[in-house]
Coordinates of C-alpha atoms and ligand atoms in Angstrom, one line a residue:
X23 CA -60.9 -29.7 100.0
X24 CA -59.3 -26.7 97.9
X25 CA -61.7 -25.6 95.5
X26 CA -60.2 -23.8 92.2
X27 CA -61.5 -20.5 93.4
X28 CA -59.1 -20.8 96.5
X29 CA -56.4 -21.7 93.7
X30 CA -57.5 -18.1 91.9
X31 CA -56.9 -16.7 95.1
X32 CA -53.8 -18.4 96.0
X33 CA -52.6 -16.9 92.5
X34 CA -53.4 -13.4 93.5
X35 CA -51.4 -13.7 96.8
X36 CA -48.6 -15.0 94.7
X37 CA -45.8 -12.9 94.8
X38 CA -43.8 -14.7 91.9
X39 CA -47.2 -15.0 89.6
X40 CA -45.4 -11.8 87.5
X41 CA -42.8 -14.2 86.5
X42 CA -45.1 -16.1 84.1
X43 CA -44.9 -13.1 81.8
X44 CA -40.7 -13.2 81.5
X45 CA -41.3 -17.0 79.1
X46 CA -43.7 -17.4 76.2
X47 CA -45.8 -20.1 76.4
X48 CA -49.2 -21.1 74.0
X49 CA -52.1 -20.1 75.5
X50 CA -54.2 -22.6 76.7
X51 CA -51.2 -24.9 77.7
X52 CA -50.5 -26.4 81.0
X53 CA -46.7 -27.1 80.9
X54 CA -45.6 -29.3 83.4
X55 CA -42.5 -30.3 81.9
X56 CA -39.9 -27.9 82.5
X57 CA -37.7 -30.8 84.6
X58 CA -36.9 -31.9 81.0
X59 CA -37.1 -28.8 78.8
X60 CA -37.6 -25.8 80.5
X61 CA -39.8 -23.5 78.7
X62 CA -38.3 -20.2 76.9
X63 CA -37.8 -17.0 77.9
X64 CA -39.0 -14.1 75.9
X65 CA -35.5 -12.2 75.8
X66 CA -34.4 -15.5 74.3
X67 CA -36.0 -15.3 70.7
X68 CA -34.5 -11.2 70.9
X69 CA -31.0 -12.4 71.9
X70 CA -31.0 -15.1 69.2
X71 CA -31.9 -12.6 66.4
X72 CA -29.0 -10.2 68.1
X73 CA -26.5 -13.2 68.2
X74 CA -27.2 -14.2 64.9
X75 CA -28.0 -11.1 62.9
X76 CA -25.3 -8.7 64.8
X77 CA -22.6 -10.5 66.2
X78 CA -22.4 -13.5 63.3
X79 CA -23.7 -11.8 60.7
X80 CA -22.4 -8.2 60.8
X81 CA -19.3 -8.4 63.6
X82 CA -18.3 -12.5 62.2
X83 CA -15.3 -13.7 63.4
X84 CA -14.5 -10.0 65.2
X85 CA -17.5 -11.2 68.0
X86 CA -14.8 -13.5 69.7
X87 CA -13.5 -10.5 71.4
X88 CA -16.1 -8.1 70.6
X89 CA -19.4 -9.7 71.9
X90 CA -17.6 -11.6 74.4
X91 CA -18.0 -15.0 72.9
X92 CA -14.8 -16.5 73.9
X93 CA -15.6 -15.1 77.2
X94 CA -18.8 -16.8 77.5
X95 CA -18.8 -19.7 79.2
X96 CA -17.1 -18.5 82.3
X97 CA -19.0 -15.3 82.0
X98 CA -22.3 -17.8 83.0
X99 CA -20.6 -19.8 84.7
X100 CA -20.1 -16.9 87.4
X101 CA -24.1 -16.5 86.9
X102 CA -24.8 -19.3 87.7
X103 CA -22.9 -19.9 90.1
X104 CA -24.6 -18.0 93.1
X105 CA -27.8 -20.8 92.3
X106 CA -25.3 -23.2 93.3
X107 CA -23.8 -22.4 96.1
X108 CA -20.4 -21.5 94.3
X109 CA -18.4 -18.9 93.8
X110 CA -16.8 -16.7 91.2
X111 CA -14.5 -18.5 88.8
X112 CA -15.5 -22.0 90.0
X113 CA -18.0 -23.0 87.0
X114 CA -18.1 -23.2 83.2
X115 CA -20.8 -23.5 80.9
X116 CA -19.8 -25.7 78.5
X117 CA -20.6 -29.3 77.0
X118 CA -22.9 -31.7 78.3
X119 CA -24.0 -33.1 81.2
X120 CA -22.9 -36.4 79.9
X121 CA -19.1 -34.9 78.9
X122 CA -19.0 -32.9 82.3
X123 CA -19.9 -36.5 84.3
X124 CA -17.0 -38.0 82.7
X125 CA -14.2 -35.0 82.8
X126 CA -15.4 -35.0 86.5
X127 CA -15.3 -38.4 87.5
X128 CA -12.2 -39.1 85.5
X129 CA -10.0 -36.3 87.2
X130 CA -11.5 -37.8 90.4
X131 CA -10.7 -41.0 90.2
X132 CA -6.9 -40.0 89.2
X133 CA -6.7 -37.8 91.8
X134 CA -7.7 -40.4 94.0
X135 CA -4.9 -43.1 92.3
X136 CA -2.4 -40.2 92.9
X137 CA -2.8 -40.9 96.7
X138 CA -1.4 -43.7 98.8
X139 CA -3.9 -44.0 100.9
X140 CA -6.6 -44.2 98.3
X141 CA -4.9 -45.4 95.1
X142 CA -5.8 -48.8 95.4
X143 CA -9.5 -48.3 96.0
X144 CA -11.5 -49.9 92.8
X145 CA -15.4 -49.1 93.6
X146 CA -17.5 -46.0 92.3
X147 CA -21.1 -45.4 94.0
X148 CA -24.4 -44.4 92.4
X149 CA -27.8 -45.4 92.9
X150 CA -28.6 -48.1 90.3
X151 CA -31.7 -45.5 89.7
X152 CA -29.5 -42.4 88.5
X153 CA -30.3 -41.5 84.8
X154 CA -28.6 -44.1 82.6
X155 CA -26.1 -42.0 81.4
X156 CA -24.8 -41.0 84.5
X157 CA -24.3 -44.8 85.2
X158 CA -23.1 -45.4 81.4
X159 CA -20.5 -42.9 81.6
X160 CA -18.9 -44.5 85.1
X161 CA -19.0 -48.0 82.9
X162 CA -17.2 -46.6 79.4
X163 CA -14.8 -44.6 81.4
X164 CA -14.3 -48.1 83.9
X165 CA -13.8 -50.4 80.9
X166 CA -11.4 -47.9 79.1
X167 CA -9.2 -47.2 81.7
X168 CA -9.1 -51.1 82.6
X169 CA -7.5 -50.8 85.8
X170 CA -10.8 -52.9 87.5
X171 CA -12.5 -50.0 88.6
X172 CA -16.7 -51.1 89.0
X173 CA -19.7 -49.6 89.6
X174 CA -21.7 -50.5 93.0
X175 CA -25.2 -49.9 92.1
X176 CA -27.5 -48.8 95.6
X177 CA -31.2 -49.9 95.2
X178 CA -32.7 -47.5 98.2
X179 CA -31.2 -43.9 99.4
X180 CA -31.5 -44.9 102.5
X181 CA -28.6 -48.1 101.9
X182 CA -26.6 -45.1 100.1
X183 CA -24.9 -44.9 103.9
X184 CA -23.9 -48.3 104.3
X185 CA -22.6 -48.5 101.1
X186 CA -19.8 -45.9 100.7
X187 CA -16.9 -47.7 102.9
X188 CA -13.2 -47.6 102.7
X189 CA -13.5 -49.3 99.2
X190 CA -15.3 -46.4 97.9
X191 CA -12.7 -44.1 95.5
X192 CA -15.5 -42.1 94.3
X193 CA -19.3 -41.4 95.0
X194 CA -21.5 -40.1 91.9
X195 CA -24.7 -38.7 92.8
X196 CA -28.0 -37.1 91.3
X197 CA -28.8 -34.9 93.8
X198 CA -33.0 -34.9 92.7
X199 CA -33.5 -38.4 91.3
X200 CA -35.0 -38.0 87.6
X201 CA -37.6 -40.7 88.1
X202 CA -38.8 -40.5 91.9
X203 CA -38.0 -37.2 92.3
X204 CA -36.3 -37.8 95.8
X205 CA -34.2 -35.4 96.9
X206 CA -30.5 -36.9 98.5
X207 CA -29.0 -35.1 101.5
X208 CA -25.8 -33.7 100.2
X209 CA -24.3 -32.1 102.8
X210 CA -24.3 -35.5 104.8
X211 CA -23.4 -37.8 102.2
X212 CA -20.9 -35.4 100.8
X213 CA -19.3 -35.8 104.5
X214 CA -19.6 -39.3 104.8
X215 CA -18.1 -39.9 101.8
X216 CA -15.6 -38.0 103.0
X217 CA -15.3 -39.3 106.2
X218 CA -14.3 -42.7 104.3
X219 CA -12.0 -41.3 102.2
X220 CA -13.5 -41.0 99.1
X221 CA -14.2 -38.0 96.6
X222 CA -17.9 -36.8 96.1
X223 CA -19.3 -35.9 92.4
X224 CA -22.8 -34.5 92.5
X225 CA -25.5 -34.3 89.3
X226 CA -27.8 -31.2 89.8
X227 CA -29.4 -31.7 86.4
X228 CA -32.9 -31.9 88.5
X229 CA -31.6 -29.3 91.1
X230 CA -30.1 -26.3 89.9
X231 CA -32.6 -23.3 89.2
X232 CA -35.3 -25.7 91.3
X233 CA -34.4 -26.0 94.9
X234 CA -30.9 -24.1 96.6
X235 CA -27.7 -25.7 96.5
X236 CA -24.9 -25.3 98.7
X237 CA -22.0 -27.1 96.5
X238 CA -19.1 -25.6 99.0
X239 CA -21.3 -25.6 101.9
X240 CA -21.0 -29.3 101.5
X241 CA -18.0 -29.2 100.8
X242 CA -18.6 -31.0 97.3
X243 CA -16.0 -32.0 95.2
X244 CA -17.1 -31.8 91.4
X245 CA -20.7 -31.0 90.4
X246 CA -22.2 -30.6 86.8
X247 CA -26.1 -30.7 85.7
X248 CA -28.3 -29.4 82.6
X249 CA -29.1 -25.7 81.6
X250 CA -32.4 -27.0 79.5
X251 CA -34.6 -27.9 82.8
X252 CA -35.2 -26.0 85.2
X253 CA -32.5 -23.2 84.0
X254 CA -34.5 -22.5 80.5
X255 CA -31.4 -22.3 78.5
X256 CA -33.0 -24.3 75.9
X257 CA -33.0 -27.6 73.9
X258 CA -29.5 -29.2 74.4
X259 CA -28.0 -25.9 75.5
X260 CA -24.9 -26.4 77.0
X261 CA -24.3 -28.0 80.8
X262 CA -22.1 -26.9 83.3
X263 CA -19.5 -28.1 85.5
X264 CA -18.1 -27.2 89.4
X265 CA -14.4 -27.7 90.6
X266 CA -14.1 -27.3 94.0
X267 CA -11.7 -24.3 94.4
X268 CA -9.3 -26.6 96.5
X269 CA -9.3 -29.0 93.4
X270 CA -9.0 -27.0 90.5
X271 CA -4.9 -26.6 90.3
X272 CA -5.1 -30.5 90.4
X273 CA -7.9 -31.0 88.1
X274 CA -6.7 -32.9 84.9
X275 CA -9.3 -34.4 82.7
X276 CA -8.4 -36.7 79.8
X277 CA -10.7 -34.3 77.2
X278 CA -7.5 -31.6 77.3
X279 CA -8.5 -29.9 74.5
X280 CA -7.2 -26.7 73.3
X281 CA -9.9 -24.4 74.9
X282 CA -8.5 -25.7 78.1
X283 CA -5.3 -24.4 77.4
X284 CA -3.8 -21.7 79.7
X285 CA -2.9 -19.7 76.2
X286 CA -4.7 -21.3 73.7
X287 CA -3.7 -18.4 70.5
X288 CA 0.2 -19.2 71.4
X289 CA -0.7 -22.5 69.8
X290 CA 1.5 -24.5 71.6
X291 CA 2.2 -28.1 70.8
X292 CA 3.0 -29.1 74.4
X293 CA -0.7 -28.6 77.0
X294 CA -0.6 -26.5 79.6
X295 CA -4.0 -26.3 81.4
X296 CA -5.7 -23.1 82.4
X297 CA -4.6 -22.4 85.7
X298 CA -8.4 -21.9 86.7
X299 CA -11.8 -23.7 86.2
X300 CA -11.1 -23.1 81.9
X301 CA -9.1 -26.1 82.2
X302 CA -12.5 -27.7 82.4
X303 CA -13.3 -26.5 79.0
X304 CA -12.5 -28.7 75.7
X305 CA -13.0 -27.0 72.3
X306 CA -15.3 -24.8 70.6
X307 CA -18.5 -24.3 72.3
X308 CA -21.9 -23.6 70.7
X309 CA -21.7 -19.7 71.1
X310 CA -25.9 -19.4 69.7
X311 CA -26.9 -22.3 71.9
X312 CA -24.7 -20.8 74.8
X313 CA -26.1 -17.6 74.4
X314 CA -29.6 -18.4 74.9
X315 CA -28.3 -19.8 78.4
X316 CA -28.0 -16.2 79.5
X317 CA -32.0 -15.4 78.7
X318 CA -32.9 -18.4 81.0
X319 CA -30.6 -17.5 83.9
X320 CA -31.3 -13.6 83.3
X321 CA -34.6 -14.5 85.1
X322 CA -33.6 -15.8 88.2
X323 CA -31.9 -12.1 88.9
X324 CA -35.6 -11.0 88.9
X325 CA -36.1 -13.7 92.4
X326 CA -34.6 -16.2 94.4
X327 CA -34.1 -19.2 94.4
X328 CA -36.1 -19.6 98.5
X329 CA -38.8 -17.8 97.4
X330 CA -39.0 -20.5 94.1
X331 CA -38.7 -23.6 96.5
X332 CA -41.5 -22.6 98.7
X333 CA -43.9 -21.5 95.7
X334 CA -42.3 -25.0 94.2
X335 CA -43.3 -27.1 97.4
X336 CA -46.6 -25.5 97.7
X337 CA -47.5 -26.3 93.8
X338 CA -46.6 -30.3 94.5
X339 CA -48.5 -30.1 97.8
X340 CA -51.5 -28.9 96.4
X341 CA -50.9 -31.3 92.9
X342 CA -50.2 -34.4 95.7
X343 CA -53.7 -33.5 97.4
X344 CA -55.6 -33.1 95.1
X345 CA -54.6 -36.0 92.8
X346 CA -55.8 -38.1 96.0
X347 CA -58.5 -36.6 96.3
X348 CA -60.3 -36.2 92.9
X349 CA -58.9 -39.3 91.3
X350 CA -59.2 -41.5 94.5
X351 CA -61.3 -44.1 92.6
X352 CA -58.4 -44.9 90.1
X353 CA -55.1 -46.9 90.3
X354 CA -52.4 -44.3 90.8
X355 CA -49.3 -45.1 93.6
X356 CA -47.1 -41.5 94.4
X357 CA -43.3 -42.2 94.0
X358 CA -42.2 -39.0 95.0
X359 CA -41.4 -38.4 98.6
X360 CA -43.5 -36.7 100.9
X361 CA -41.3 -35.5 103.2
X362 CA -40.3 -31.5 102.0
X363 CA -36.3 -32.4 102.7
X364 CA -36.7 -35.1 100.5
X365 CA -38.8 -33.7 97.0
X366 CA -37.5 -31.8 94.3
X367 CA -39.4 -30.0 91.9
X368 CA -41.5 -32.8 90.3
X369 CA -44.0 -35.4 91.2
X370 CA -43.9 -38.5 89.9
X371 CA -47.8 -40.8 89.9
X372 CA -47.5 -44.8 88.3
X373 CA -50.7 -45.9 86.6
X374 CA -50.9 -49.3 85.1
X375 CA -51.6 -47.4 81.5
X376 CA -49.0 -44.8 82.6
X377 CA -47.5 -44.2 79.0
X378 CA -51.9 -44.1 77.5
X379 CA -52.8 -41.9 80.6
X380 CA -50.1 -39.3 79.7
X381 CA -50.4 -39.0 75.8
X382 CA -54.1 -38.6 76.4
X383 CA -53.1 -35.7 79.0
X384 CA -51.0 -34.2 76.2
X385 CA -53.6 -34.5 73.9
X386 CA -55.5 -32.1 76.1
X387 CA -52.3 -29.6 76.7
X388 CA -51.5 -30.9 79.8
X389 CA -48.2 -31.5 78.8
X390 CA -45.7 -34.1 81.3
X391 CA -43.6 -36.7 80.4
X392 CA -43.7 -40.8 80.9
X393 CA -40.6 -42.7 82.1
X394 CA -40.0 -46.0 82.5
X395 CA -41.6 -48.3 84.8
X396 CA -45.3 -47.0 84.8
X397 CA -44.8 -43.3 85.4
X398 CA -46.0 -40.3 84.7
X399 CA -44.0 -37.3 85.7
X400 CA -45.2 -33.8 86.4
X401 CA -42.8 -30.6 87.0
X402 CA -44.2 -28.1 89.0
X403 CA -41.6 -25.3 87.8
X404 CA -42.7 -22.1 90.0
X405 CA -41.6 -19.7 87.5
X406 CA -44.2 -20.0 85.0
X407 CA -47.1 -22.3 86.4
X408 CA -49.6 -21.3 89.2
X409 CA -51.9 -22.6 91.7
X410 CA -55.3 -22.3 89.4
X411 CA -52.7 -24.4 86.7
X412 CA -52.6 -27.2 88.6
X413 CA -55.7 -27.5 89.8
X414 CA -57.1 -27.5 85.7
X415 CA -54.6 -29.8 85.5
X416 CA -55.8 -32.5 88.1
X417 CA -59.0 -31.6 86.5
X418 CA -58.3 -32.7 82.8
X419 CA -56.5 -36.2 84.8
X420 CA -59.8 -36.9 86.7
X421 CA -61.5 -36.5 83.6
X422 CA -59.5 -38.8 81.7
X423 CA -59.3 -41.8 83.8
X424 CA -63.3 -41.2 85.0
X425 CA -64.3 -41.8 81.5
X426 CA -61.2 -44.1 80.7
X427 CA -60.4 -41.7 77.5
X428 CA -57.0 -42.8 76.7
X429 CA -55.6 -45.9 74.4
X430 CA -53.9 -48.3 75.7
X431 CA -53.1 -49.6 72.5
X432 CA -51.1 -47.4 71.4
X433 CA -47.4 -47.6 70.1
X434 CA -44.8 -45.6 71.7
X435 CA -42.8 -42.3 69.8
X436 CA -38.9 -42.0 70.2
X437 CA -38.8 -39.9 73.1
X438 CA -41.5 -40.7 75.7
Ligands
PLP22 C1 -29.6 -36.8 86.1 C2 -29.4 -36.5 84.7 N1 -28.1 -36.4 84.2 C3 -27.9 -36.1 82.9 C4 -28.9 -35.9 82.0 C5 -28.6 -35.6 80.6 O1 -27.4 -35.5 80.2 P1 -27.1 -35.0 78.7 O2 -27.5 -33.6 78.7 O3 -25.7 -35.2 78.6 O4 -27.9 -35.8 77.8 C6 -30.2 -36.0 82.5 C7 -31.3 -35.7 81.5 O5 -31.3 -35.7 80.3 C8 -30.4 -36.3 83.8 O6 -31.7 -36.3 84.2
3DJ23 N1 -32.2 -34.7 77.8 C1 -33.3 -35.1 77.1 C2 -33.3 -35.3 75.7 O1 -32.1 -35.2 75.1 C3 -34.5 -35.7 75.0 C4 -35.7 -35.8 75.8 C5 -35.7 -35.6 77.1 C6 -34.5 -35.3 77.8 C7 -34.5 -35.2 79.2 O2 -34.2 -34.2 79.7 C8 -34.6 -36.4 80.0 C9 -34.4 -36.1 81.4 N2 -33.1 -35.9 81.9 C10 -35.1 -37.0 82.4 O3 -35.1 -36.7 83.5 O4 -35.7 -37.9 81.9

């Protein structure tokens, strides 16, 4: 078995080890959580005072043009974009995930009504296990528009196939399922999808920054996902969202706010959209949250994003072993796939006393998260964690359920 001194060594090989020293992170914390807040960058805490002191403070309203602000979320949305497999002037960073989801899937499903062949298709497909709101967002925007459009909710990926038929209108996917961390093939979904006729929305909330993406490779139709995971843009910074370039003069989204305007200082009472991926915007964005976006994907121009994924598969190989091995004795069941082509960047263990197990973890500054039915999830985020970090980590887990040190009495806080 591995021993930590291999892990030490393993650390010393590592090429991206360096990149620990771009975030700032207590000492003495193991932080396996960056598939829900990624942790921050140092240049974040400088560009904040910059933003705030300089360009609010000294330059006010002058920074719209000045610093760029107005600029700013197609500005990183052509930074981000390469991570995705996407071009120049395809993305915007702007809103939420949640806001994006519903832009996206709204402007599908009336492009899809605007066609003969497809307008009188009813049925969207997602995976009954997407994050709720992905699946609340299809059900508000069903029951508002009230034309009978439904959700058909997929219990397995591997029924995903069979279900997506020439009912389909639209198929919403998370491309790196939040809970299992199972990884969905998009390229061959996106083309069976196609294949029957029907437009393809990916979530990358658990992909971008962790694993490539090849959006038009795939030949996706609309994409969005989170800045605050695995793209340390930090706490509710703002999402994105992908128009396919072949889309975006068709693109119309009900949220047709003035920031989506082709002109929006001619203040024009009639709406003309931008004739690019701005018509994707709304109103006025969060220009200090935005900002900070831009220290979390400054990193990734010090790597890339193949050299993360193997150091990423590497840390949840060597977290999967050794979990087996040093807490063999002890109720614990993997969810996450095996199978490299099917694993994002976290691992995800049930235990009977899941929600107990992992607030006694945290108590020790291994710091994961609990979801929902039993699990306890662990991101291996290669930017900042090594190979000697997980072993510790296993470590402090044995410990814990050796000596049964955690309470399973406990009640639970607001955000698990
Ligand atoms: C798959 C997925 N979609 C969306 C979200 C979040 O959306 P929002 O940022 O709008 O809360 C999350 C996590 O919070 C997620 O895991
Ligand atoms: N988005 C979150 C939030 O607003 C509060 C606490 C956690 C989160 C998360 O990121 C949840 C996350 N999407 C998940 O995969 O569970």
């Amino acid at each position: 078995m591995i021993s930590r001194n291999d892990c030490i060594q393993m650390d010393q090989a590592d090429d991206l080890a360096n990149l620990k020293n771009e975030f700032s992170l207590p000492d003495n914390v193991i932080y396996l959580d960056g598939n829900s807040l990624g942790a921050r960058p140092k240049a974040a805490l400088t560009r904040a005072q910059e933003v705030v002191t300089q360009e609010w403070g000294m330059d006010l309203i002058r920074s719209w043009n000045k610093a760029g602000w107005f600029d700013l979320p197609s500005r990183l949305g052509d930074q981000l974009a390469p991570l995705i497999g996407a071009g120049r002037d395809e993305v915007v960073v702007t809103d939420s995930t949640s806001i994006n989801l519903f832009k996206a899937l709204a402007a599908a499903l009336h492009m899809q009504a605007a066609q003969a062949q497809t307008a009188s298709r009813r049925v969207i497909v997602t995976e009954r296990s997407n994050f709720p709101t992905d699946v609340y967002i299809a059900q508000g925007l069903s029951r508002w528009l009230d034309r009978g459009y439904h959700l058909r909710l997929v219990d397995a990926p591997e029924d995903l196939h069979a279900a997506i038929d020439r009912d389909v209108a639209v198929v919403m996917l998370t491309h790196v399922n939040y809970r299992s961390g199972h990884l969905l093939d998009m390229k061959t979904l996106t083309a069976h999808a196609h294949a029957q006729g029907a437009m393809m929305i990916w979530d990358l909330a658990h992909s971008a920054g962790a694993l490539p993406v090849a959006l038009n490779d795939a030949n996706a139709d609309f994409a969005v996902g989170c800045t605050y995971k695995y793209l340390n843009g930090g706490p509710g910074s703002p999402a994105f969202i992908w128009v396919a370039p072949k889309h975006q003069t068709q693109f119309s989204h009900p949220l047709s706010g003035w920031w989506g305007h082709a002109t929006p200082f001619t203040m024009d009472p009639r709406f003309t959209p931008d004739p690019g991926i701005r018509r994707a915007l709304c109103g006025t964005q969060p220009i200090v949250s935005l900002a900070m976006v831009q220290a979390g994907l400054d990193v990734f121009a010090k790597t890339n994003i193949e050299a993360l994924r193997r150091k990423s598969l590497a840390l949840s190989d060597l977290f999967i072993e050794l979990v087996e091995a040093r807490c063999a004795a002890h109720p614990l069941a993997l969810v996450t796939p095996r199978n490299h082509a099917q694993r994002g960047s976290h691992v995800s263990i049930t235990h009977p006393q899941g929600y107990a197990v992992m607030q006694a973890l945290i108590a020790r500054s291994v710091i994961g998260d609990y979801r929902e039915p039993e699990i306890m999830r662990f991101g291996l985020t290669p930017l900042y964690l090594g190979f000697t970090d997980v072993w510790d980590a296993v470590e402090v887990l044995r410990d814990i359920l050796d000596r049964q040190d955690f309470n399973a009495n406990q009640s639970r806080d607001a955000v698990t």
